[in-house]
Coordinates of C-alpha atoms and ligand atoms in Angstrom, one line a residue:
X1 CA 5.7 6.2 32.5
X2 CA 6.5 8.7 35.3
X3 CA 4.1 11.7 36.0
X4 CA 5.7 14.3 37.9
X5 CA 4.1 17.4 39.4
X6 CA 5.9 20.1 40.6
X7 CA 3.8 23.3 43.5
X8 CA 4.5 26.1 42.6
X9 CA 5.2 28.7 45.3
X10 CA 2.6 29.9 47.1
X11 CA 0.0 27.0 45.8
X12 CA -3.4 26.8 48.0
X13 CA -2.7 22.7 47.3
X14 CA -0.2 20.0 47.7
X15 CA 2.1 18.6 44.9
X16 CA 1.1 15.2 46.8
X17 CA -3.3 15.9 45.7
X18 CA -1.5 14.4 42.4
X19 CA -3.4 10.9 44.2
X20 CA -6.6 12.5 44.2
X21 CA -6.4 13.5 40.8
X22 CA -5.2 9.9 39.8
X23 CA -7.3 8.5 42.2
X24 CA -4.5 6.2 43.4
X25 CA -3.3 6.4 46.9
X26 CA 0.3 7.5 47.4
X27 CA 1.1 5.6 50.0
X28 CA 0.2 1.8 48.6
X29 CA 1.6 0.0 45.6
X30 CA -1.2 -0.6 43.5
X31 CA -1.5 -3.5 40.8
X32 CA -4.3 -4.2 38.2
X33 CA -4.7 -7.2 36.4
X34 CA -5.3 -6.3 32.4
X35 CA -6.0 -9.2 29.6
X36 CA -2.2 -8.4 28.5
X37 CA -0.4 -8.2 31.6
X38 CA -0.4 -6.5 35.0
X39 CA -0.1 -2.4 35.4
X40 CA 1.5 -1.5 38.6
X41 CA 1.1 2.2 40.6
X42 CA 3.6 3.1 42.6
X43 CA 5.2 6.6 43.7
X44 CA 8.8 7.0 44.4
X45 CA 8.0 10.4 45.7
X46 CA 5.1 12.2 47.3
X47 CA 5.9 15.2 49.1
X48 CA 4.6 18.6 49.6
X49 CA 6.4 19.9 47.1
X50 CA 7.0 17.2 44.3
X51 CA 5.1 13.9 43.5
X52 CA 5.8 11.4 40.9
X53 CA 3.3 9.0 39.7
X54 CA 4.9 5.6 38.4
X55 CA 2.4 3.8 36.1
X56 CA 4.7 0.4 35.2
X57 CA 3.3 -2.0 32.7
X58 CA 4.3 -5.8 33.0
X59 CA 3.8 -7.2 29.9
X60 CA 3.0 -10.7 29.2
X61 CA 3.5 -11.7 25.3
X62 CA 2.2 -15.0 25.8
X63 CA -0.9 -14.0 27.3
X64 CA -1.3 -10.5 24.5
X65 CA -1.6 -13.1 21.8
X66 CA -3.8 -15.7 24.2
X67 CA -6.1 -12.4 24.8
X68 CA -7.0 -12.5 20.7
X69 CA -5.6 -10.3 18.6
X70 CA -1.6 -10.7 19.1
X71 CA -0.1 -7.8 17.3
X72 CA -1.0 -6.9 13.7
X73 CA 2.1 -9.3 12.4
X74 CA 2.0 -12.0 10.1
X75 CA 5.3 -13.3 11.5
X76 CA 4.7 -16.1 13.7
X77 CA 7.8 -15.6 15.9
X78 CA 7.0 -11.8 16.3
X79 CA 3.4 -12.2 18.3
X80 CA 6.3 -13.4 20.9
X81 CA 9.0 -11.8 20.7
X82 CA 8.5 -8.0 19.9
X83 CA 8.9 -4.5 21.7
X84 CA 5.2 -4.4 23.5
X85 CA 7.1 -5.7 27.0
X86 CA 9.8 -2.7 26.6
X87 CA 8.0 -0.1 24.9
X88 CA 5.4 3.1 25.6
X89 CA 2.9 1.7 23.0
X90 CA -0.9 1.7 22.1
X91 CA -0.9 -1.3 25.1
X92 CA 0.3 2.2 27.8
X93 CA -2.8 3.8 26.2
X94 CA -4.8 1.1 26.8
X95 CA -3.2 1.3 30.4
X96 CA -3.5 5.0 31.0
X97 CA -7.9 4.7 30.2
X98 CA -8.2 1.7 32.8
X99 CA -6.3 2.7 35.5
X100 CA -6.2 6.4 35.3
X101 CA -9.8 6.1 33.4
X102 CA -11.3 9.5 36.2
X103 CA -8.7 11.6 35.9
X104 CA -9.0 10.7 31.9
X105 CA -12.0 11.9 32.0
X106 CA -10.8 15.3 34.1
X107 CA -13.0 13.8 36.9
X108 CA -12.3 14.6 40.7
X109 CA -14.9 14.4 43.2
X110 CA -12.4 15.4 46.1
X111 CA -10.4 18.7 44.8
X112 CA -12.6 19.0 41.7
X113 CA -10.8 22.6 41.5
X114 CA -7.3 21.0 41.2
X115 CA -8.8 19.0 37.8
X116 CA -9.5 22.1 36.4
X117 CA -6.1 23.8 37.3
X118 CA -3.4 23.6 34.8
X119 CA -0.3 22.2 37.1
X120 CA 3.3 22.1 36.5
X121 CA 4.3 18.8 34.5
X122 CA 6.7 16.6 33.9
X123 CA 5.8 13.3 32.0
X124 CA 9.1 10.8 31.3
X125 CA 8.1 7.8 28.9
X126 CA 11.9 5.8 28.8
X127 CA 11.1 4.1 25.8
X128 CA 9.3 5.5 22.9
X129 CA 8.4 3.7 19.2
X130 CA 9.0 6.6 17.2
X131 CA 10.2 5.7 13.5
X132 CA 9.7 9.2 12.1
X133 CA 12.8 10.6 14.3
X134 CA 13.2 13.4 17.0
X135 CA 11.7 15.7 15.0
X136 CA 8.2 14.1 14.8
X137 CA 7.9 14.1 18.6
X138 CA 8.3 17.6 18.6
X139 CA 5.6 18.1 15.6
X140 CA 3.4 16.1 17.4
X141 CA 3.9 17.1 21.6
X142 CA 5.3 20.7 20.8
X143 CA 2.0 22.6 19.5
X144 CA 0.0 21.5 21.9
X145 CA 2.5 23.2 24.9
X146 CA 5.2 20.6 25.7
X147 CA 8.7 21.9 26.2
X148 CA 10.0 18.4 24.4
X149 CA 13.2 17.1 24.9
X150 CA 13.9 13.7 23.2
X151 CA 17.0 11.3 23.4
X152 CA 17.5 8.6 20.6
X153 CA 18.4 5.3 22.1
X154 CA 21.3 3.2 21.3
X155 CA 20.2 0.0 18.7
X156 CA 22.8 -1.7 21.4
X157 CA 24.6 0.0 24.2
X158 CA 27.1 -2.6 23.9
X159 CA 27.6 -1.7 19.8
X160 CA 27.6 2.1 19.4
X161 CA 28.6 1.4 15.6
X162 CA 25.2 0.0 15.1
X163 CA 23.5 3.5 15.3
X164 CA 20.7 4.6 16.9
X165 CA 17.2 2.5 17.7
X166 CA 14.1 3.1 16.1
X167 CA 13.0 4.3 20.1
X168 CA 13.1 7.6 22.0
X169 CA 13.4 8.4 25.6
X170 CA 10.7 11.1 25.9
X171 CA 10.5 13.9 28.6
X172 CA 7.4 16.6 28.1
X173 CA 7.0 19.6 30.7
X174 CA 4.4 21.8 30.5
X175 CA 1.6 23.4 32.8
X176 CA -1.3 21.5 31.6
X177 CA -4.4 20.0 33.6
X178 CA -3.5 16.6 34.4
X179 CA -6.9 15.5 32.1
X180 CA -5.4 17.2 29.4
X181 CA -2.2 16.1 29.4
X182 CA -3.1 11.9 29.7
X183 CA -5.7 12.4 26.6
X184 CA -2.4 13.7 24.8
X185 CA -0.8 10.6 25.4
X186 CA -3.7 8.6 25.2
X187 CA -4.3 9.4 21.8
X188 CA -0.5 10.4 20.4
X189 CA 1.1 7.0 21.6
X190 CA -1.0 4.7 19.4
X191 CA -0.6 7.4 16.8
X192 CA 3.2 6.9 17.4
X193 CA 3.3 3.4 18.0
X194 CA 1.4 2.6 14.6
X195 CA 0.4 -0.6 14.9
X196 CA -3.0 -1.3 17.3
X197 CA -2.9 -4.8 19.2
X198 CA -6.8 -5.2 19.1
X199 CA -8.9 -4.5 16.0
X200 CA -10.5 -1.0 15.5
X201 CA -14.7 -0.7 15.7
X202 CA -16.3 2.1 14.8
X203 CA -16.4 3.7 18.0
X204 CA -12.7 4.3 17.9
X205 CA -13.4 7.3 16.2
X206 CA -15.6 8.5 19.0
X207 CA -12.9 7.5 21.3
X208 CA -9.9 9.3 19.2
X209 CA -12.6 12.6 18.9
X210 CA -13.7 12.9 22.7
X211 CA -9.7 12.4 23.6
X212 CA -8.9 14.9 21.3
X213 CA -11.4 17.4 22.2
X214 CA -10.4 20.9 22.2
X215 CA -7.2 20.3 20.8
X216 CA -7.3 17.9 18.0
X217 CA -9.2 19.9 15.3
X218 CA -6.7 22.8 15.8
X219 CA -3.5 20.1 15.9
X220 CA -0.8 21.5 12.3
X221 CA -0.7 17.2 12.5
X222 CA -4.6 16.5 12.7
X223 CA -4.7 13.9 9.8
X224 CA -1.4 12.5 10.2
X225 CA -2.4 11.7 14.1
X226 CA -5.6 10.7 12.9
X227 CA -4.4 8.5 10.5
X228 CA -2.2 6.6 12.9
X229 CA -4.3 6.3 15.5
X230 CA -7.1 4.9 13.5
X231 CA -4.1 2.9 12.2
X232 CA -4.9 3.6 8.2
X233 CA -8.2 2.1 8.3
X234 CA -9.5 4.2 5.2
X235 CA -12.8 4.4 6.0
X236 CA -12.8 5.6 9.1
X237 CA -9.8 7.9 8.9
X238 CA -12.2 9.3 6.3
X239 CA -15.2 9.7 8.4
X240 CA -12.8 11.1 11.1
X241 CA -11.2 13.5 9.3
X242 CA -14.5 14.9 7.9
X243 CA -15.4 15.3 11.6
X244 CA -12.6 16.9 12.9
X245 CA -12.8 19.6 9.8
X246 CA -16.7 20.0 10.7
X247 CA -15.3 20.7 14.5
X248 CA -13.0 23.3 12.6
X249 CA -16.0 25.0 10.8
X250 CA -14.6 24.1 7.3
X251 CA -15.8 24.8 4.3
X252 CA -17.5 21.9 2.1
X253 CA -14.5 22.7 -0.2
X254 CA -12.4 21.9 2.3
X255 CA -13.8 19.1 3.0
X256 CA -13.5 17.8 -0.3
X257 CA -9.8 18.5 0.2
X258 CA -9.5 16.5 3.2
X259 CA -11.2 13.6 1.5
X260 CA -8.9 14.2 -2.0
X261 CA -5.8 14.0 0.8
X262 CA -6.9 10.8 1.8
X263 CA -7.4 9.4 -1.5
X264 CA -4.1 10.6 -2.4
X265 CA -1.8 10.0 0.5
X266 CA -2.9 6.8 1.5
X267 CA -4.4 4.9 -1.3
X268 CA -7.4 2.3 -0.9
X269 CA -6.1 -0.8 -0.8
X270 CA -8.8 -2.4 -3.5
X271 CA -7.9 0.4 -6.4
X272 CA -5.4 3.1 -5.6
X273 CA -5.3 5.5 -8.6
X274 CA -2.1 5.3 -8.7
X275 CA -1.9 1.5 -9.5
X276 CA -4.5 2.3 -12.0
X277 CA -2.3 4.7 -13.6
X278 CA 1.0 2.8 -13.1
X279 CA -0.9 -0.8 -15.3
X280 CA -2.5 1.5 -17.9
X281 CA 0.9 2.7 -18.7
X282 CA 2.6 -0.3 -18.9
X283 CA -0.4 -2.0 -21.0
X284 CA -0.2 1.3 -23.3
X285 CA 3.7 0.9 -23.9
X286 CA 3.6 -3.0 -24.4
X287 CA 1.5 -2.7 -27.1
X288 CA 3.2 0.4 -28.6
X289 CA 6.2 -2.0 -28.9
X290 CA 3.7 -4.4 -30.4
X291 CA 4.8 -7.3 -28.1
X292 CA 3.1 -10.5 -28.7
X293 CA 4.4 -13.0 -25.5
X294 CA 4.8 -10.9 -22.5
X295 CA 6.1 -11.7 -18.8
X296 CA 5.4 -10.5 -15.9
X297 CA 8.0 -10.4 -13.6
X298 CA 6.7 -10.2 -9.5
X299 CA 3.4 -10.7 -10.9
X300 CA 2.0 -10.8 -7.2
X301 CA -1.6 -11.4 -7.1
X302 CA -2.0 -10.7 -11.2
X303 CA -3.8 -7.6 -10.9
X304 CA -1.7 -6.7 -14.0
X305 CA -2.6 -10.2 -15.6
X306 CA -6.2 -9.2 -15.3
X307 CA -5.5 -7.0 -17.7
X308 CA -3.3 -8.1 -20.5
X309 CA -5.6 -11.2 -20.9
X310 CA -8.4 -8.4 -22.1
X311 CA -5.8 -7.7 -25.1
X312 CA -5.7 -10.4 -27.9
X313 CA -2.4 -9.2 -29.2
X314 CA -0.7 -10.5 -25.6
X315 CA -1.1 -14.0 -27.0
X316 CA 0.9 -16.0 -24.2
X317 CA 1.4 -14.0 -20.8
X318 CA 3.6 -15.6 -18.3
X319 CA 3.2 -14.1 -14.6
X320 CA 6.5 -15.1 -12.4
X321 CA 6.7 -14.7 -8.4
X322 CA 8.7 -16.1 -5.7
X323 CA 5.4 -16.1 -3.4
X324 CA 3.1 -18.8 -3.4
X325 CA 0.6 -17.4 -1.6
X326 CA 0.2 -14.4 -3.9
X327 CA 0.2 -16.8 -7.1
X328 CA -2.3 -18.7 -5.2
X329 CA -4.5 -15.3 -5.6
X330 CA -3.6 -15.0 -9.0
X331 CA -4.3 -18.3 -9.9
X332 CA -7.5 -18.0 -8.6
X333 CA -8.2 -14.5 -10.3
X334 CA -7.6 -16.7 -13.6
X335 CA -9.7 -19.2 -12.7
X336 CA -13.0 -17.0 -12.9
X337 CA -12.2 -15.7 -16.5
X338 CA -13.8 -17.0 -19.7
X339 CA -11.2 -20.1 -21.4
X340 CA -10.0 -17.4 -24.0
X341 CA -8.6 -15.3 -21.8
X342 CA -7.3 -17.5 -19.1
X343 CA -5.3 -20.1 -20.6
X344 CA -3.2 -17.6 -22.8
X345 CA -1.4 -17.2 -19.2
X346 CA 0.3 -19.6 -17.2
X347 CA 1.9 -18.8 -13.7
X348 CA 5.2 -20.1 -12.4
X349 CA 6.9 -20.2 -9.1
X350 CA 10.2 -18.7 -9.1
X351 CA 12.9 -16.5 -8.1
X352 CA 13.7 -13.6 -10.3
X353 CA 17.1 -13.6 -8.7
X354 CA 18.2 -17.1 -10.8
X355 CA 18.8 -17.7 -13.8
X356 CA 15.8 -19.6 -15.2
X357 CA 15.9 -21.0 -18.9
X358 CA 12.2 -21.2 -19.8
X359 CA 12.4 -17.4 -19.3
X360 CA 14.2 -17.0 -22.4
X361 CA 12.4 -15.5 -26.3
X362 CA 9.6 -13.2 -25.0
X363 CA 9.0 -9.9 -26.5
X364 CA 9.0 -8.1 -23.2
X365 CA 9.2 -8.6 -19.5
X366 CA 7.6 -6.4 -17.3
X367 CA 9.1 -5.8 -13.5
X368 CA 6.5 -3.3 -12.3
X369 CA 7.3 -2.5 -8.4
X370 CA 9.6 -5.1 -8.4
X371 CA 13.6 -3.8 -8.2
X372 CA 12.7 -2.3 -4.7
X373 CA 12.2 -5.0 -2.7
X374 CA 15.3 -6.9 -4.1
X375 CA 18.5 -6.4 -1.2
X376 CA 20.7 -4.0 -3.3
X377 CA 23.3 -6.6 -3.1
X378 CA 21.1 -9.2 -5.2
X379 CA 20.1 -6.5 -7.7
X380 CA 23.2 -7.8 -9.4
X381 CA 22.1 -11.3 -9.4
X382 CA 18.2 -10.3 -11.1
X383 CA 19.9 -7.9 -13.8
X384 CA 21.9 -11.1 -14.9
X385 CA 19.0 -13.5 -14.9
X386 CA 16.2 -10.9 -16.9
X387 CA 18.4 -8.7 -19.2
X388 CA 21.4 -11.2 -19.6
X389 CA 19.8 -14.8 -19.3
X390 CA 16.1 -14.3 -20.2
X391 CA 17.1 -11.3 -22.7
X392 CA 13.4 -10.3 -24.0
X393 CA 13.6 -7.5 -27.1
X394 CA 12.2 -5.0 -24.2
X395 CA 11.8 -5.0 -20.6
X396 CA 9.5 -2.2 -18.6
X397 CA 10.6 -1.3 -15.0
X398 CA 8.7 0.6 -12.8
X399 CA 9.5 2.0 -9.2
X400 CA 8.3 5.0 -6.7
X401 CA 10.0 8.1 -6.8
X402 CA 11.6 8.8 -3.6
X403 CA 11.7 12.5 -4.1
X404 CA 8.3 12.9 -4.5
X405 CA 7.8 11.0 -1.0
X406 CA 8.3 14.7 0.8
X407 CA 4.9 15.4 -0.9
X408 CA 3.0 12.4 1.0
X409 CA 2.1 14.3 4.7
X410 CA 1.4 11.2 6.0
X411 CA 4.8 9.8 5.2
X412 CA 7.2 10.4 7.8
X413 CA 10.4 12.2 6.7
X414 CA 12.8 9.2 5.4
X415 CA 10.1 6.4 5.9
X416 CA 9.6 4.4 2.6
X417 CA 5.9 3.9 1.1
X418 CA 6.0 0.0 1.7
X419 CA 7.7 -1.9 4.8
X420 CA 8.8 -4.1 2.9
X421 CA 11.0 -1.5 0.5
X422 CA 14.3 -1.8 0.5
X423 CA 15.3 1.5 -0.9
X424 CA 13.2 4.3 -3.0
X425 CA 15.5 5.7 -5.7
X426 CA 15.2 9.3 -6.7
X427 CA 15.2 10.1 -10.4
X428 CA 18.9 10.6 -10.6
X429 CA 19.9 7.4 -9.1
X430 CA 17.2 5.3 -11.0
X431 CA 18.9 6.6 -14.1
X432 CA 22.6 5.5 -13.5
X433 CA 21.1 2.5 -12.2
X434 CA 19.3 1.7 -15.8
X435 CA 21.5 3.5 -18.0
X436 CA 24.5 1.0 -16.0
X437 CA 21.8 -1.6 -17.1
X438 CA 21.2 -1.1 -20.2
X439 CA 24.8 -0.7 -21.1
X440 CA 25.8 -3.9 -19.3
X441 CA 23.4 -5.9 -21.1
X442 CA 23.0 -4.1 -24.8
X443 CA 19.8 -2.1 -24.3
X444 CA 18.8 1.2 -24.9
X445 CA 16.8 3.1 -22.4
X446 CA 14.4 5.6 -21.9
X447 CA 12.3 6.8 -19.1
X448 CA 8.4 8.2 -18.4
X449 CA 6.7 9.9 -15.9
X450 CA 3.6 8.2 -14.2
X451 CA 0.8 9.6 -12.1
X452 CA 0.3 13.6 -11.8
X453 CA 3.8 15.0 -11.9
X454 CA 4.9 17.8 -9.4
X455 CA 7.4 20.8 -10.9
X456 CA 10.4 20.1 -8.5
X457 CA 9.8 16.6 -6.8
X458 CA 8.6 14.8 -10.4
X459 CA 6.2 12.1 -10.8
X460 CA 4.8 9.7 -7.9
X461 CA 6.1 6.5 -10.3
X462 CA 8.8 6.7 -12.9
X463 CA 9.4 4.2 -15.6
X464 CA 12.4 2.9 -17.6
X465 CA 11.4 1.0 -21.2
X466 CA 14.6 -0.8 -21.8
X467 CA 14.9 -2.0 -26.0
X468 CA 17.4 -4.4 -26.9
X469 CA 20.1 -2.8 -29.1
X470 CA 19.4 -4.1 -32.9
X471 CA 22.9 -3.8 -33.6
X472 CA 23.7 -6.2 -30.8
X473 CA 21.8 -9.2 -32.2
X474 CA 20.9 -12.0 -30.3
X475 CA 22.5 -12.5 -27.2
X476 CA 23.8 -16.0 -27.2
Ligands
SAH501 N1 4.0 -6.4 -9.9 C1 3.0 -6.4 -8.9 C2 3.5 -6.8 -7.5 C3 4.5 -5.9 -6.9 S1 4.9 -6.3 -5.2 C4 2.3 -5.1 -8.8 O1 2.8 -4.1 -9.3 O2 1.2 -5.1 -8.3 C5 6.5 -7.1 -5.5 C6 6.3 -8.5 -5.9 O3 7.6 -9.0 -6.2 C7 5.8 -9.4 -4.8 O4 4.7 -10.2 -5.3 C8 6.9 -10.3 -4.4 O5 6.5 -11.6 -4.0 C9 7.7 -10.3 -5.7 N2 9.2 -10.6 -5.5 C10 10.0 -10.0 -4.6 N3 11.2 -10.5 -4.7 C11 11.2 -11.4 -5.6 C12 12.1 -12.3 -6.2 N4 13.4 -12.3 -5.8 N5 11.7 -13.2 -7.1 C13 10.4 -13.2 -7.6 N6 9.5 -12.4 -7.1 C14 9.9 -11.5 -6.1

C-alpha cells in the first residue's frame, strides 16, 4: 500500500510532516516483526511538495498458519498456498492498526493541527480481493469522498483469454485527514477481503464501531460492510447492526427491520426459515403423491430425514450422499431417535452421478439443493442415473432462484448464495432444463413456488415435481 500526500499551494506545512503523522521517519527503512510475517516502511519520496508512504507486507504462509488460526479454509493445501502473500487483505488491516496504530487513532503529538487537517490524498493498494466487481469498490469507497478509479487484473498476463482475476488494483484520492482515511481501509479491506485469518471475539464489534465512527452509521452499505467485516458471524452482525441504527437515531421499528434483514438475508445456520419452508414442502407433496419408499438424494447431514421418519406412511427412507463426513452426521442424527423411527432409514455412500441398481422401485426420490452443485457437464450423467436407471413414479427437485438473488443486499451482484454453487438457474432456464428432463425420460412436470414470493423476481426456492408418464409403463 502506498500513501501519497500531495501540499497544496500556499500550505503553512510540508507534504514531508506525512512522518509525523505516521510516526515513521522518512529517512530510515523501517521493519516490524508481526506473528504472520514482517511489514516494512519505507518512502520512495519525501519532499516538500509530495511524500509517499510505502507500507509493504512480507508474508510468511508457513508461519500465518504456525501463528493459529491459518485461513478460514478447510483445504489443507490452501492454509499454504493462497493470496494472503500477494493481496491487500484483512492481514494489511491488521498491518495498518500495529504500525500506523497513532495516526489510527488521529493521534499526533508533534503537528497535532496537521491530524486534524483534511490533506490531499492518494492511497494505491496494487492488489485488491474484490469478488463483487468494480462497481462494489465504488459503492463502498465512493460515498464516503474517494474519487475511485479501479483496474481489473488479468487472471494471467500471459493468457488474456482467461479473463479477468477476481483482484483489483485500487487508487482512492480524496482530501481526507490521514486518521480518517486508514479507519476506511482498516475496516473496508476485511469487509472486502471476506474471509478473517484469526477468529472474531466480541470486541470486534467495538473495534469495527470505533473505526467506523462518524461515518459508518451514515454509510448507503452499513450492513453489507458490517456483515463482512464481522465475517457473517450472526450474532454479532446482529448486535452490530442494532448499534449502528441506535448511532442513526432509529426508530424501534426500524430496528426490527434491521434485525428482519438479517434473518432474511443471511440465514442462521441452525434453522434458516427458508430450509424450514423448502422440507415442509417437500414433506407436504410426498405425501400428496401418497409415496410409501422415499429417497433422498444429497441427503447431506439428514436434516430432511429427521423429518420423514416422523411420518409412518414413509415406510423405508433411503438417504444417498457422496460425502462421508456429512452421512457421518446423519448417521448420528439417526442414532438418537426411538427404533421405530430410525431403522425405517438406511444411508448409503454414493455418487448420484452413476448409475446405481439398488436405487431402482421407489415411489419418489427427492434431490432438494442438489442439481447446483453438480458441474453442468455431469448433469447429464445424474439425469441418466435417477430418472432413467433409478426411474421412481416421482422425483421432487428443488433449487435457488437466481433472479431473486438481486433481492439479497448482502449478495454481491453475480455472486451465488453458496461457494460451492455451480450455477443458480433463473425460472426460465430451470424450466427448459426439467421440461428437457421430463421429456427425455417419460415424466410429466410441474413446478411450485417456495418461501415468500416477490411480484417480478419470484420465489427464493422453486420446485419441479416430476410424475412418471402412466402411459409410458415401466421403464425397462
Ligand atoms: N439435500 C440436503 C443437502 C443439500 S447440499 C439439504 O437440502 O439440506 C448438497 C448435497 O449434495 C451435499 O450433501 C453434497 O455432498 C451432495 N452431493 C453433491 N454432489 C453429489 C454427487 N455427485 N453425488 C451424491 N451427492 C452429492
Amino acid at each position: 500500500m502506498m500513501i501519497t500526500c500531495t501540499r497544496p499551494d500556499g500550505a503553512e506545512w510540508v507534504a514531508a510532516d506525512l512522518g509525523f503523522l505516521l510516526h515513521k521517519n522518512p529517512g530510515r527503512v523501517q521493519v516490524f516483526e508481526q506473528s504472520y510475517g514482517s511489514a516494512h516502511v519505507v518512502y520512495p519520496e519525501a519532499t516538500d511538495e509530495r511524500c509517499t508512504a510505502a507500507l509493504l507486507l512480507e508474508i510468511d504462509p508457513v508461519r500465518l498458519v504456525r501463528g493459529k488460526s491459518g485461513g478460514a479454509t478447510e483445504f489443507s493445501l490452501g492454509q499454504y498456498v493462497n493470496d494472503r502473500p500477494y493481496a491487500a487483505s484483512s492481514l494489511l488491516a491488521v498491518a495498518i492498526s500495529t504500525v500506523f496504530g497513532t495516526a489510527l487513532h488521529g493521534r499526533c503529538a508533534q503537528r497535532p493541527e496537521l491530524a486534524e487537517t483534511a490533506l490531499p490524498l492518494r492511497i494505491e493498494l496494487p492488489a485488491v480481493p474484490c469478488k463483487g466487481g468494480l462497481e462494489l469498490v465504488e459503492r463502498l469507497f465512493a460515498p464516503l469522498g474517494w474519487q475511485v478509479a479501479a483496474t481489473p487484473l488479468a487472471l494471467d498476463p500471459a493468457f488474456p483469454d482467461w479473463g479477468e482475476s477476481h483482484y483489483v488494483r485500487l487508487e482512492l484520492t480524496g482530501t481526507m485527514r490521514l486518521a480518517r482515511a486508514l479507519t476506511h481501509l482498516y475496516v473496508l479491506l476485511p469487509a472486502l477481503d471476506g474471509s478473517k485469518h484469526y477468529w472474531l471475539s466480541a470486541d470486534e464489534i467495538d473495534k469495527l464501531l470505533r473505526a467506523g465512527e462518524g461515518w459508518l452509521s451514515a454509510h448507503p452499505e452499513r450492513e453489507w460492510i458490517t456483515r463482512r467485516y464481522l465475517a457473517r458471524r450472526q450474532s454479532l452482525v446482529r448486535v452490530a447492526l442494532a448499534r449502528l441504527a441506535e448511532i442513526d437515531d432509529a426508530t424501534p421499528e426500524q430496528l426490527d427491520a434491521v434485525e428482519e434483514a438479517v434473518d432474511e438475508h443471511e440465514p442462521a445456520p441452525k434453522t434458516p426459515p427458508l430450509a424450514v419452508a423448502r422440507r415442509a414442502a417437500v414433506v407436504r407433496t410426498l405425501r400428496e403423491l401418497g409415496a410409501r419408499r422415499v429417497l433422498d438424494l444429497g441427503c447431506g447431514e439428514g436434516a430432511l430425514l429427521r423429518e420423514l421418519v416422523e411420518h409412518r406412511e414413509f415406510g423405508e427412507i433411503v438417504g444417498v450422499d457422496v460425502s462421508v463426513r456429512a452421512l457421518r452426521v446423519a448417521q448420528r442424527r439417526m442414532e438418537r431417535l426411538p427404533a421405530w423411527m430410525a431403522q425405517r432409514v438406511h444411508l448409503h455412500q454414493g455418487a448420484l452421478t452413476y448409475t446405481d441398481a439398488s436405487l431402482r422401485g421407489f415411489d419418489a426420490a427427492v434431490l432438494m439443493e442438489v442439481i447446483e452443485h453438480i458441474d453442468p457437464p455431469r448433469l447429464a450423467a445424474l439425469e441418466r442415473a435417477v430418472f432413467g436407471a433409478a426411474a421412481p413414479r416421482a422425483v421432487l427437485v428443488t433449487t435457488p432462484n437466481g433472479e431473486y438473488n438481486t433481492l439479497y443486499e448482502s449478495l454481491p451482484a453475480g455472486r451465488f448464495r453458496h461457494t460451492d454453487h455451480r450455477f443458480e438457474w433463473s425460472r426460465a432456464e430451470f424450466g427448459s432444463w426439467a421440461r428437457a428432463v421430463a421429456d427425455n425420460h417419460g415424466y410429466t412436470v410441474r413446478f411450485e413456488p417456495i418461501g415468500p414470493a416477490d411480484d417480478r423476481h419470484g420465489p427464493p426456492t422453486q420446485m419441479a415435481i416430476f410424475a412418471r408418464d402412466a402411459r409410458e409403463g415401466e421403464p425397462s
